[in-house]
Amino acid sequence: MSFENWAAFAAASSILLVIPGPTILLVVSYALGQGWRTALPMAVGVALGDFTAMTLSMLGIGALLAASATVFTVLKVIGAGYLIYLGIKLFRAGGALKAEPRTDTVSAARMMAHAWLVTALNPKSITFFVAFLPQFLDRHADFWTQMLIFEATFLTLAFFNAFGYALVASRARAIVRNPKAIRIFNRTGGTLLVGAGIATVAMRSGN
């Protein structure tokens, strides 16, 4: 795997993680209701949830990669179309972040488990990884090495993203409830998703 490929994956992952989704809404809800102490258990739970979903996705992709180059190419094209669809949907989304403060007192372990369940058991997470990861995989490089690097990179970014959201929500609540800021996140992320999908289609057409 080239450094450029890893850097592209890290950059794309960073941008996509910033976009608010169900997991971030949960993190913000706990932080709004219970403060900065929720940051660590929620971030750990999110990372564990992403590890579960990403590992399942990578194993499935690996099986397809081993089965047929043609099947893997088809998967990349389908994934590119899915990214374009997600990008358009995200771009058209509103600017509201509907996260109500959770005031129920729960232990750090329960918060972590809740974050893990929401992240890992969301069917959209696995679907997203199946569409997103093949865009950066090199068929001619060792799959398991790429899996280790991609997972370590994404999980580190996911942890710090969730941790950061929790701290911001607990200290600067107006920011996470600012429709203009959320709209900027959505439109930026949507544009980048569409761009990634179109770039993949263009690369396949040029081969």
Short mmCIF file of C-alpha atoms in Angstrom, two decimals:
data_model
loop_
_atom_site.label_atom_id
_atom_site.label_comp_id
_atom_site.label_asym_id
_atom_site.label_seq_id
_atom_site.Cartn_x
_atom_site.Cartn_y
_atom_site.Cartn_z
CA MET A 1 0.00 0.00 0.00
CA SER A 2 1.35 3.40 -0.96
CA PHE A 3 1.52 6.32 1.46
CA GLU A 4 -0.67 8.33 -0.91
CA ASN A 5 -3.41 5.69 -0.75
CA TRP A 6 -3.28 5.61 3.04
CA ALA A 7 -3.33 9.42 3.22
CA ALA A 8 -6.37 9.55 0.93
CA PHE A 9 -8.14 7.00 3.12
CA ALA A 10 -7.27 8.89 6.32
CA ALA A 11 -8.42 12.21 4.86
CA ALA A 12 -11.70 10.81 3.55
CA SER A 13 -12.36 8.99 6.83
CA SER A 14 -11.71 12.14 8.86
CA ILE A 15 -14.19 14.15 6.84
CA LEU A 16 -16.85 11.45 6.87
CA LEU A 17 -16.54 10.91 10.62
CA VAL A 18 -17.18 14.59 11.32
CA ILE A 19 -20.59 14.36 9.62
CA PRO A 20 -23.23 13.86 12.35
CA GLY A 21 -24.98 10.48 12.27
CA PRO A 22 -26.85 8.23 14.76
CA THR A 23 -23.69 7.52 16.75
CA ILE A 24 -22.73 11.19 17.06
CA LEU A 25 -26.30 12.08 18.05
CA LEU A 26 -26.03 9.58 20.91
CA VAL A 27 -22.65 10.97 21.99
CA VAL A 28 -23.97 14.53 21.92
CA SER A 29 -27.11 13.55 23.83
CA TYR A 30 -25.11 12.09 26.70
CA ALA A 31 -22.65 15.00 26.71
CA LEU A 32 -25.42 17.60 26.74
CA GLY A 33 -27.09 15.91 29.69
CA GLN A 34 -24.13 14.69 31.75
CA GLY A 35 -21.11 16.74 30.74
CA TRP A 36 -17.54 16.01 29.71
CA ARG A 37 -17.24 12.85 31.85
CA THR A 38 -19.15 10.98 29.16
CA ALA A 39 -16.42 11.61 26.57
CA LEU A 40 -14.11 8.68 27.33
CA PRO A 41 -16.65 5.84 27.74
CA MET A 42 -18.65 7.02 24.72
CA ALA A 43 -15.52 7.31 22.55
CA VAL A 44 -14.38 3.82 23.57
CA GLY A 45 -17.84 2.41 22.81
CA VAL A 46 -17.91 4.08 19.39
CA ALA A 47 -14.45 2.72 18.53
CA LEU A 48 -15.47 -0.80 19.58
CA GLY A 49 -18.66 -0.55 17.55
CA ASP A 50 -16.78 0.61 14.48
CA PHE A 51 -14.27 -2.21 15.01
CA THR A 52 -17.11 -4.74 14.97
CA ALA A 53 -18.82 -3.34 11.87
CA MET A 54 -15.57 -2.70 10.02
CA THR A 55 -14.15 -6.16 10.73
CA LEU A 56 -17.30 -7.89 9.49
CA SER A 57 -17.24 -5.73 6.37
CA MET A 58 -13.54 -6.31 5.69
CA LEU A 59 -13.89 -10.08 6.04
CA GLY A 60 -16.74 -10.06 3.55
CA ILE A 61 -14.75 -7.90 1.14
CA GLY A 62 -11.75 -10.18 1.55
CA ALA A 63 -13.84 -13.19 0.58
CA LEU A 64 -15.05 -11.41 -2.56
CA LEU A 65 -11.52 -10.30 -3.36
CA ALA A 66 -10.27 -13.88 -3.16
CA ALA A 67 -13.18 -15.22 -5.18
CA SER A 68 -12.97 -13.09 -8.29
CA ALA A 69 -11.37 -9.92 -9.59
CA THR A 70 -14.48 -9.25 -11.63
CA VAL A 71 -16.76 -9.54 -8.60
CA PHE A 72 -14.51 -7.14 -6.69
CA THR A 73 -14.63 -4.66 -9.59
CA VAL A 74 -18.42 -4.87 -9.69
CA LEU A 75 -18.48 -4.26 -5.93
CA LYS A 76 -16.37 -1.13 -6.38
CA VAL A 77 -18.73 0.22 -9.03
CA ILE A 78 -21.81 -0.54 -6.91
CA GLY A 79 -20.06 1.04 -3.95
CA ALA A 80 -19.28 4.14 -5.97
CA GLY A 81 -22.96 4.47 -6.89
CA TYR A 82 -23.91 4.06 -3.24
CA LEU A 83 -21.48 6.79 -2.21
CA ILE A 84 -23.03 9.14 -4.78
CA TYR A 85 -26.50 8.31 -3.43
CA LEU A 86 -25.39 8.96 0.17
CA GLY A 87 -23.72 12.20 -0.87
CA ILE A 88 -26.84 13.56 -2.57
CA LYS A 89 -28.99 12.53 0.39
CA LEU A 90 -26.60 14.16 2.84
CA PHE A 91 -26.29 17.35 0.79
CA ARG A 92 -30.07 17.74 0.81
CA ALA A 93 -30.38 17.07 4.55
CA GLY A 94 -31.47 19.86 6.86
CA GLY A 95 -29.33 21.69 9.34
CA ALA A 96 -30.92 20.43 12.53
CA LEU A 97 -29.04 18.17 14.94
CA LYS A 98 -31.82 16.48 16.89
CA ALA A 99 -30.04 15.47 20.07
CA GLU A 100 -31.95 15.81 23.31
CA PRO A 101 -29.96 15.81 26.58
CA ARG A 102 -29.98 12.45 28.38
CA THR A 103 -30.36 13.14 32.08
CA ASP A 104 -30.74 9.51 33.21
CA THR A 105 -27.81 8.53 35.40
CA VAL A 106 -25.97 5.50 34.04
CA SER A 107 -22.55 4.01 34.66
CA ALA A 108 -19.60 4.48 32.32
CA ALA A 109 -19.84 0.79 31.38
CA ARG A 110 -23.49 1.16 30.33
CA MET A 111 -22.72 4.28 28.30
CA MET A 112 -19.90 2.44 26.55
CA ALA A 113 -22.15 -0.55 25.83
CA HIS A 114 -24.89 1.72 24.50
CA ALA A 115 -22.45 3.43 22.12
CA TRP A 116 -21.13 0.05 20.97
CA LEU A 117 -24.63 -1.29 20.26
CA VAL A 118 -25.77 1.78 18.33
CA THR A 119 -22.58 1.82 16.24
CA ALA A 120 -22.08 -1.90 15.63
CA LEU A 121 -25.67 -3.00 15.12
CA ASN A 122 -26.63 -0.26 12.70
CA PRO A 123 -27.03 -2.07 9.32
CA LYS A 124 -26.04 1.14 7.55
CA SER A 125 -22.59 0.96 9.15
CA ILE A 126 -21.72 -2.36 7.51
CA THR A 127 -23.29 -1.29 4.21
CA PHE A 128 -21.27 1.90 4.29
CA PHE A 129 -17.97 0.12 4.98
CA VAL A 130 -18.63 -2.37 2.17
CA ALA A 131 -19.13 0.59 -0.21
CA PHE A 132 -16.34 2.79 1.17
CA LEU A 133 -13.39 0.48 1.80
CA PRO A 134 -12.99 -1.11 -1.66
CA GLN A 135 -12.26 2.33 -3.10
CA PHE A 136 -8.89 2.27 -1.27
CA LEU A 137 -7.96 -1.43 -1.36
CA ASP A 138 -5.13 -2.56 -3.61
CA ARG A 139 -5.82 -6.02 -5.05
CA HIS A 140 -2.09 -6.59 -5.56
CA ALA A 141 -1.09 -5.84 -1.97
CA ASP A 142 -1.46 -8.10 1.07
CA PHE A 143 -5.09 -7.94 2.20
CA TRP A 144 -4.47 -8.60 5.90
CA THR A 145 -1.85 -5.87 6.14
CA GLN A 146 -4.22 -3.41 4.51
CA MET A 147 -7.03 -4.52 6.84
CA LEU A 148 -4.83 -3.92 9.90
CA ILE A 149 -3.70 -0.48 8.72
CA PHE A 150 -7.14 0.68 7.62
CA GLU A 151 -8.83 -0.48 10.81
CA ALA A 152 -6.18 1.01 13.09
CA THR A 153 -6.41 4.31 11.22
CA PHE A 154 -10.20 4.49 11.14
CA LEU A 155 -10.68 3.42 14.77
CA THR A 156 -8.16 5.97 16.02
CA LEU A 157 -9.92 8.71 14.08
CA ALA A 158 -13.36 7.48 15.24
CA PHE A 159 -12.25 7.54 18.88
CA PHE A 160 -10.93 11.10 18.75
CA ASN A 161 -13.89 12.30 16.71
CA ALA A 162 -16.41 10.98 19.26
CA PHE A 163 -14.26 12.26 22.13
CA GLY A 164 -14.08 15.69 20.52
CA TYR A 165 -17.81 15.86 19.87
CA ALA A 166 -18.51 14.99 23.51
CA LEU A 167 -16.17 17.71 24.78
CA VAL A 168 -17.58 20.32 22.40
CA ALA A 169 -21.18 19.39 23.27
CA SER A 170 -20.47 19.64 27.00
CA ARG A 171 -18.52 22.91 26.80
CA ALA A 172 -19.90 24.75 23.76
CA ARG A 173 -23.46 23.57 23.35
CA ALA A 174 -24.42 26.33 20.95
CA ILE A 175 -22.05 24.97 18.30
CA VAL A 176 -23.59 21.49 18.03
CA ARG A 177 -27.04 23.06 17.95
CA ASN A 178 -26.20 25.63 15.31
CA PRO A 179 -28.19 24.78 12.13
CA LYS A 180 -25.74 26.72 9.96
CA ALA A 181 -22.75 24.71 11.21
CA ILE A 182 -24.55 21.38 10.75
CA ARG A 183 -25.67 22.42 7.26
CA ILE A 184 -22.06 23.19 6.33
CA PHE A 185 -20.98 19.76 7.61
CA ASN A 186 -23.72 18.04 5.62
CA ARG A 187 -23.09 19.88 2.37
CA THR A 188 -19.33 19.51 2.58
CA GLY A 189 -19.59 15.81 3.37
CA GLY A 190 -22.23 15.27 0.69
CA THR A 191 -20.10 16.97 -1.95
CA LEU A 192 -17.05 14.89 -1.01
CA LEU A 193 -19.03 11.65 -1.08
CA VAL A 194 -20.39 12.41 -4.54
CA GLY A 195 -16.88 13.35 -5.67
CA ALA A 196 -15.44 10.07 -4.35
CA GLY A 197 -18.12 8.09 -6.14
CA ILE A 198 -17.63 9.92 -9.44
CA ALA A 199 -13.83 9.60 -9.20
CA THR A 200 -14.14 5.84 -8.75
CA VAL A 201 -16.46 5.50 -11.74
CA ALA A 202 -14.09 7.62 -13.83
CA MET A 203 -11.10 5.46 -12.87
CA ARG A 204 -12.96 2.29 -13.80
CA SER A 205 -13.99 3.81 -17.14
CA GLY A 206 -10.43 4.80 -17.91
CA ASN A 207 -9.05 1.30 -17.36
#
